[in-house]
PDB file of C-alpha atoms in Angstrom:
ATOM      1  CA  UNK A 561     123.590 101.832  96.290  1.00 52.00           C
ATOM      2  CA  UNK A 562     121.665 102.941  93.753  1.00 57.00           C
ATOM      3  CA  UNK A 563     124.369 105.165  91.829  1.00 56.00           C
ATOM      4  CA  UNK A 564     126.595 101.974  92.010  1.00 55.00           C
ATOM      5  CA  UNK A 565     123.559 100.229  90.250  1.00 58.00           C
ATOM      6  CA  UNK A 566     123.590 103.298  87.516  1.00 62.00           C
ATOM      7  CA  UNK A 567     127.061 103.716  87.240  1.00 64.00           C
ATOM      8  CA  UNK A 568     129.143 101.291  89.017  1.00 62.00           C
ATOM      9  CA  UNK A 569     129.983  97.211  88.085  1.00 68.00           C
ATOM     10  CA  UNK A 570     127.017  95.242  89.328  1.00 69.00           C
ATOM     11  CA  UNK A 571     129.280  92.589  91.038  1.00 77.00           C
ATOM     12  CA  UNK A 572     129.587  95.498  93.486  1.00 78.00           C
ATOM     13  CA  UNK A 573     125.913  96.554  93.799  1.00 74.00           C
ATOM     14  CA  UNK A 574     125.278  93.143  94.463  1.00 78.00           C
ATOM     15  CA  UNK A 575     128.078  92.953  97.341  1.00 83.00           C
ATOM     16  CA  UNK A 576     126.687  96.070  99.101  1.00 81.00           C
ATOM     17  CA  UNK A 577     123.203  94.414  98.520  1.00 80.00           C
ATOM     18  CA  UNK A 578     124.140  91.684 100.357  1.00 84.00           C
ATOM     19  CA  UNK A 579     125.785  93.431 102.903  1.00 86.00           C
ATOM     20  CA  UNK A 580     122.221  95.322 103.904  1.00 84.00           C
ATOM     21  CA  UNK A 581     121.302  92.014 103.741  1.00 85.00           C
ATOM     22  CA  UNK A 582     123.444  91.195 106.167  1.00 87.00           C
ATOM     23  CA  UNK A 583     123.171  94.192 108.527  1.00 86.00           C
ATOM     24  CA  UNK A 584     119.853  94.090 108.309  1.00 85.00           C
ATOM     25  CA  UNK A 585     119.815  89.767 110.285  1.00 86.00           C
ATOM     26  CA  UNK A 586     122.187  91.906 112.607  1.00 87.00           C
ATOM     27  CA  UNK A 587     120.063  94.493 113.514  1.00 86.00           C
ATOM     28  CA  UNK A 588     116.697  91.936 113.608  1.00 88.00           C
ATOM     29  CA  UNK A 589     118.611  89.522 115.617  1.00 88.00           C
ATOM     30  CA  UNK A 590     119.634  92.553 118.151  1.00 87.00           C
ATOM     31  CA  UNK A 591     115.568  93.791 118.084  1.00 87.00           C
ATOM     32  CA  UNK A 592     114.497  90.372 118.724  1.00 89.00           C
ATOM     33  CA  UNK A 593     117.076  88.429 121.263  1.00 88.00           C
ATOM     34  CA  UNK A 594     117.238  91.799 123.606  1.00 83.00           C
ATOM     35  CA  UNK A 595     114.890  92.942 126.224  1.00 81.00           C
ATOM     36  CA  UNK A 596     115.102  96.292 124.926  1.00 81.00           C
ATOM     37  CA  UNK A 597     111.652  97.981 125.958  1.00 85.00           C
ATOM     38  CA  UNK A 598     110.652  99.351 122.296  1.00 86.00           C
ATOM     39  CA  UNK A 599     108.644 102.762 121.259  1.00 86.00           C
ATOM     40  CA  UNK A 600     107.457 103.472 118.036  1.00 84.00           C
ATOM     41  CA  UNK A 601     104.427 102.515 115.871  1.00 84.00           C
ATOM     42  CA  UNK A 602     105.988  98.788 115.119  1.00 84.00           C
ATOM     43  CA  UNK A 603     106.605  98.443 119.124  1.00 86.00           C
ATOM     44  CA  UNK A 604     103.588  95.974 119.228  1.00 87.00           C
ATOM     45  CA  UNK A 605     105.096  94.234 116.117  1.00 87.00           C
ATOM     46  CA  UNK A 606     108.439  93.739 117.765  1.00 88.00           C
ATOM     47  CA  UNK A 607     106.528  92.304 121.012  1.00 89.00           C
ATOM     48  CA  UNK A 608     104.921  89.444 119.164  1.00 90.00           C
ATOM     49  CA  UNK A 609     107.919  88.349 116.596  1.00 90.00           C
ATOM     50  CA  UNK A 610     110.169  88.424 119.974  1.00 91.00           C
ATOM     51  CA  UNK A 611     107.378  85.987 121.956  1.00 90.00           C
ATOM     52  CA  UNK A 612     107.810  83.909 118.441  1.00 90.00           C
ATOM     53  CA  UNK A 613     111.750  84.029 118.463  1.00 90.00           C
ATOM     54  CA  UNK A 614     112.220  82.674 121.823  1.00 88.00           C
ATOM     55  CA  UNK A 615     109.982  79.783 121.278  1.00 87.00           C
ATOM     56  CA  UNK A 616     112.388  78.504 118.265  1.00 89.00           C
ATOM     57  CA  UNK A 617     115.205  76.464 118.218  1.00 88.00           C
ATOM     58  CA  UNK A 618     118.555  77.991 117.491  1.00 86.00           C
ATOM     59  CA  UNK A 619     118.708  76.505 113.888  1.00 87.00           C
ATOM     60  CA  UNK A 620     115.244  78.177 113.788  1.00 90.00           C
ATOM     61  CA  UNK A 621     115.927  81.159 115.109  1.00 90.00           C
ATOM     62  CA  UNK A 622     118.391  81.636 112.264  1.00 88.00           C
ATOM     63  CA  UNK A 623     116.357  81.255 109.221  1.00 90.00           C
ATOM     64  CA  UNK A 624     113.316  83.317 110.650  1.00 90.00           C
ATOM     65  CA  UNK A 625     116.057  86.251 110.991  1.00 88.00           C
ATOM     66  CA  UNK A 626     116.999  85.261 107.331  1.00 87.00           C
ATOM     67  CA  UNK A 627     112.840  85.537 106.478  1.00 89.00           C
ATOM     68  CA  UNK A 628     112.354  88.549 108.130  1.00 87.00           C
ATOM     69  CA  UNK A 629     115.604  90.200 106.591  1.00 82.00           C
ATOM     70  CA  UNK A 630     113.521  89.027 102.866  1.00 82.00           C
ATOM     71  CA  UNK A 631     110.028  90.722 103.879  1.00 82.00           C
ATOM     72  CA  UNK A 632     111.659  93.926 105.520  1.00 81.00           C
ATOM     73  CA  UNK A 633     115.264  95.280 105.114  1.00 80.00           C
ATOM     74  CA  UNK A 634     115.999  97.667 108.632  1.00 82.00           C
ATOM     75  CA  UNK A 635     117.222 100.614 107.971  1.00 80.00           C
ATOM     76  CA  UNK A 636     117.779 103.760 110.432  1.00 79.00           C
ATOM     77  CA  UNK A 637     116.273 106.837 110.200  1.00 78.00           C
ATOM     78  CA  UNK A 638     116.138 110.080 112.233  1.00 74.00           C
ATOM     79  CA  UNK A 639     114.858 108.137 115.215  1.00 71.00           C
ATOM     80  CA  UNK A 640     115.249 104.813 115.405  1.00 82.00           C
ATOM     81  CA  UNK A 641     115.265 102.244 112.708  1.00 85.00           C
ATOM     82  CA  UNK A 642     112.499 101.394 110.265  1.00 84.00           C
ATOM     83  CA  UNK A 643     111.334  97.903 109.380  1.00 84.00           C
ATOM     84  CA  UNK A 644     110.124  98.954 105.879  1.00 82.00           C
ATOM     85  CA  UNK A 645     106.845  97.214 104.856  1.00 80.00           C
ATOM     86  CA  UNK A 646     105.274  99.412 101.798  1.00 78.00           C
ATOM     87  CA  UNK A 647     101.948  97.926 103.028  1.00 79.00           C
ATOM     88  CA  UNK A 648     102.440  99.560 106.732  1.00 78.00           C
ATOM     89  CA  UNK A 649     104.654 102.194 105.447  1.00 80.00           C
ATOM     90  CA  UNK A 650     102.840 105.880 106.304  1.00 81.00           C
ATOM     91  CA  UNK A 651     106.005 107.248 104.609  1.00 81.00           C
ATOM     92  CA  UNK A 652     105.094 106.750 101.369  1.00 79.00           C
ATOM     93  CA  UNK A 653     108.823 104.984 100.921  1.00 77.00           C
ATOM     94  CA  UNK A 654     110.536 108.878 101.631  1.00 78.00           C
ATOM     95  CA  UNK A 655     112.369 109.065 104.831  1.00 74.00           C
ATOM     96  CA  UNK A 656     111.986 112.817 105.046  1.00 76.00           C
ATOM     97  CA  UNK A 657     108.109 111.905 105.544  1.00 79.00           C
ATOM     98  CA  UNK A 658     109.031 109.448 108.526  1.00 79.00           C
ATOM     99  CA  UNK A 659     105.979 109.523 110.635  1.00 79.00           C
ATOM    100  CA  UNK A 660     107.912 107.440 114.163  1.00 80.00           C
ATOM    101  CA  UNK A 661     104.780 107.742 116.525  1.00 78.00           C
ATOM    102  CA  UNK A 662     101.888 106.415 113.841  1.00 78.00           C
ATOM    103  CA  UNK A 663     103.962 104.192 111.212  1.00 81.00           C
ATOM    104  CA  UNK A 664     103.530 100.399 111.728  1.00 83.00           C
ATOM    105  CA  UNK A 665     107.617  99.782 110.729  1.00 85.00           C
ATOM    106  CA  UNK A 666     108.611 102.484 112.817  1.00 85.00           C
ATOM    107  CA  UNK A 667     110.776 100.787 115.944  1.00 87.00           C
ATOM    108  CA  UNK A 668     112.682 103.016 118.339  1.00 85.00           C
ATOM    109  CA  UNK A 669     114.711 101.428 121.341  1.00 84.00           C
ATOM    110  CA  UNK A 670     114.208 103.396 124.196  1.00 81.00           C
ATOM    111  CA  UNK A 671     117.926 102.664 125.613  1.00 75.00           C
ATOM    112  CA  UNK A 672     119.127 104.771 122.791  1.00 71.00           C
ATOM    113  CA  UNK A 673     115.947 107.388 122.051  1.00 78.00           C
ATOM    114  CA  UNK A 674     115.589 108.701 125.261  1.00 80.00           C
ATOM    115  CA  UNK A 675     117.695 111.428 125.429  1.00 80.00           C
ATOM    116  CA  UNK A 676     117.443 112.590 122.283  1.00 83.00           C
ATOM    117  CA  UNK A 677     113.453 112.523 121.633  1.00 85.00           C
ATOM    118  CA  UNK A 678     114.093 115.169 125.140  1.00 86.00           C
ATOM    119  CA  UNK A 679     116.979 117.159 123.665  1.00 88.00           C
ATOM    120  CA  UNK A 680     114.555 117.339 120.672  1.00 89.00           C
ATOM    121  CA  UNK A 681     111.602 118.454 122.648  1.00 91.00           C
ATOM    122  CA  UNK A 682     113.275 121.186 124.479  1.00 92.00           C
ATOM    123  CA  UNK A 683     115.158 122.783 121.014  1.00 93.00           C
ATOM    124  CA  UNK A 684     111.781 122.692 119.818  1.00 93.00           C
ATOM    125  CA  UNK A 685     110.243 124.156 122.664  1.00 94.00           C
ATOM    126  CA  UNK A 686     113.337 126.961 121.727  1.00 95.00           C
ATOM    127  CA  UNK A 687     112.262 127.262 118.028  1.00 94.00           C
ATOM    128  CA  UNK A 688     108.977 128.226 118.903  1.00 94.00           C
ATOM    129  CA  UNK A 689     109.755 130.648 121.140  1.00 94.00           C
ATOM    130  CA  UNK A 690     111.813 132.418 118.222  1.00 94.00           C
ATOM    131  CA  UNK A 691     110.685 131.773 115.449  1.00 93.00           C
ATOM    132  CA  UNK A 692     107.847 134.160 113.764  1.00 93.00           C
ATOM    133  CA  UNK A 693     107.068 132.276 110.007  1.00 94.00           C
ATOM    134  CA  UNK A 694     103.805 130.792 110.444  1.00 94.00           C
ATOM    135  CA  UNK A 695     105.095 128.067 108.308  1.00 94.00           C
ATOM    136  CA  UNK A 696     107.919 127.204 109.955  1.00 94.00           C
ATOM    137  CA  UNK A 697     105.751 127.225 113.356  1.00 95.00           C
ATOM    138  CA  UNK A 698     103.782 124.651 111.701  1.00 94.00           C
ATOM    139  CA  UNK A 699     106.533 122.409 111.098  1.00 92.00           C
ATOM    140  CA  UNK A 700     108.195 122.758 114.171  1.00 93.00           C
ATOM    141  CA  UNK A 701     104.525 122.464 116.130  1.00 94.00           C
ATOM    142  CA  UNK A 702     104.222 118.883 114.097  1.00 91.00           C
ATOM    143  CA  UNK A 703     107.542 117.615 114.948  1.00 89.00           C
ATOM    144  CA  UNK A 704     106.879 118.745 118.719  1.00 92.00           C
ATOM    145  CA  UNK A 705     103.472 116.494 118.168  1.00 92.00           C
ATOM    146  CA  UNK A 706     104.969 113.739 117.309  1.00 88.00           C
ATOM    147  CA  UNK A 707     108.057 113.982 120.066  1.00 88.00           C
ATOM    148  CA  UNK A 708     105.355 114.320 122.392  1.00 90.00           C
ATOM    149  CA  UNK A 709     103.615 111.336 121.380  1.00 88.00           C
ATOM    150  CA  UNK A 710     106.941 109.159 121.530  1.00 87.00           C
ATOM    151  CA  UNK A 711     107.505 110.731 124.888  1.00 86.00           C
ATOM    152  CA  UNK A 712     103.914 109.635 125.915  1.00 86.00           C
ATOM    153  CA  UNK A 713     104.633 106.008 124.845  1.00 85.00           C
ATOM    154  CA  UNK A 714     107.363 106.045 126.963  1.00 82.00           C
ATOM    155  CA  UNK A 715     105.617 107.027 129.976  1.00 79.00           C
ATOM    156  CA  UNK A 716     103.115 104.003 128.997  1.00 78.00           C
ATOM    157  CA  UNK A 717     106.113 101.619 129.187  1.00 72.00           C
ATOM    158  CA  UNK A 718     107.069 102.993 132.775  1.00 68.00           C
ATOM    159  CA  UNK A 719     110.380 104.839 131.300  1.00 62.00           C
ATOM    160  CA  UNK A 720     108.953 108.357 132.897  1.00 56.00           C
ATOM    161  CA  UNK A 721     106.214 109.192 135.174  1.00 48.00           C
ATOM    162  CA  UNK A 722     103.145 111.191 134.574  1.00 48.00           C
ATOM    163  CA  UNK A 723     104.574 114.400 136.331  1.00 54.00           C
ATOM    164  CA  UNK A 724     107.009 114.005 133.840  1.00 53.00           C
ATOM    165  CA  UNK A 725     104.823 114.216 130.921  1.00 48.00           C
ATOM    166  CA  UNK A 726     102.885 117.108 132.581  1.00 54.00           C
ATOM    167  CA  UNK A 727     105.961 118.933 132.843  1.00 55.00           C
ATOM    168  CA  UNK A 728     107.063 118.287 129.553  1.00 50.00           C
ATOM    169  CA  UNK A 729     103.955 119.575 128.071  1.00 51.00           C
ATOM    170  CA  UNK A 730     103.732 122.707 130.139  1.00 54.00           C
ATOM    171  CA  UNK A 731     106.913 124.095 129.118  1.00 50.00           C
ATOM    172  CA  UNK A 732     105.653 123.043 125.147  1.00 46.00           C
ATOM    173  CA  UNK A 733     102.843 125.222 125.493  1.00 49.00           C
ATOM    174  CA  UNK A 734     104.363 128.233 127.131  1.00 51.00           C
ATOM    175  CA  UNK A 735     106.980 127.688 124.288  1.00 48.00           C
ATOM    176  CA  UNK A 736     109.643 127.604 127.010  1.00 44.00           C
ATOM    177  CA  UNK A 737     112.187 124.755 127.789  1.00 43.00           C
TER     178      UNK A 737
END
């Protein structure tokens, strides 16, 4: 978008603005009219606008998707979608510093995130059984942190059990899937 606002005809920048816009009411009215159980640092967030949504009228209903689209565009990132809020935002605005687990806009449906915050944990689990750069070790240890941490708030919506979490973080720390 913003090479079309350098470059291209700003009748067009303004048609793919509106058509965030737009994607964004989608994805707010999908958060906020499902039963989705949520993850993520904006989970509580979610919880409250939804208990809020239901109690409007369907006129409502439309034009508080409309206000929320105007405070926070959605967008997805690596896992899940982020309800950017520079206020909240632990990012700093770069997606490459998405922090999932801490970050107040951070919202991650668990029908979707499951399986891959556990494909994630056991390649990392692989990584760090190979690799030998302290620095990369680092990295990998932090993203394993926060996977971890997702994981956890998972188990405290009743997704897995505690053995489950046990498990998960024995074979972290012998660095074994």
């Amino acid at each position: 978008i913003e090479m079309t606002k350098r470059y291209g005809h700003m009748d067009l920048y303004h048609e793919l603005q509106m058509e965030r816009f737009s994607l964004s009411n989608e994805q707010y009215g999908e958060l906020l009219r499902g039963s989705t159980l949520i993850i993520g640092g904006g989970a509580d967030l979610v919880e409250s606008l939804r208990v809020e949504f239901i109690g409007k009228t369907r006129e409502s209903q439309d034009s508080f998707l409309e206000s929320l689209s105007k405070a926070a565009l959605i967008d997805a990132v690596d896992f899940g979608l982020c309800m950017f809020n520079s206020q909240r935002a632990k990012c700093g605005g770069n997606r490459q510093n998405c922090k999932p687990a801490d970050c107040l806009n951070s919202v991650i449906p668990l029908d979707t995130a499951f399986r891959h915050l556990e494909g994630r944990r056991v390649r990392n689990a692989e990584l760090l059984r190979v690799v030998k750069s302290p620095l990369t070790r680092a990295h990998i240890t932090a993203q394993q942190d926060t996977t971890m941490r997702l994981l956890g708030q998972a188990g405290a919506k009743g997704i897995l059990t505690t053995a489950d979490l046990k498990a998960s973080a024995k074979t972290v720390n012998k660095g074994t899937p």
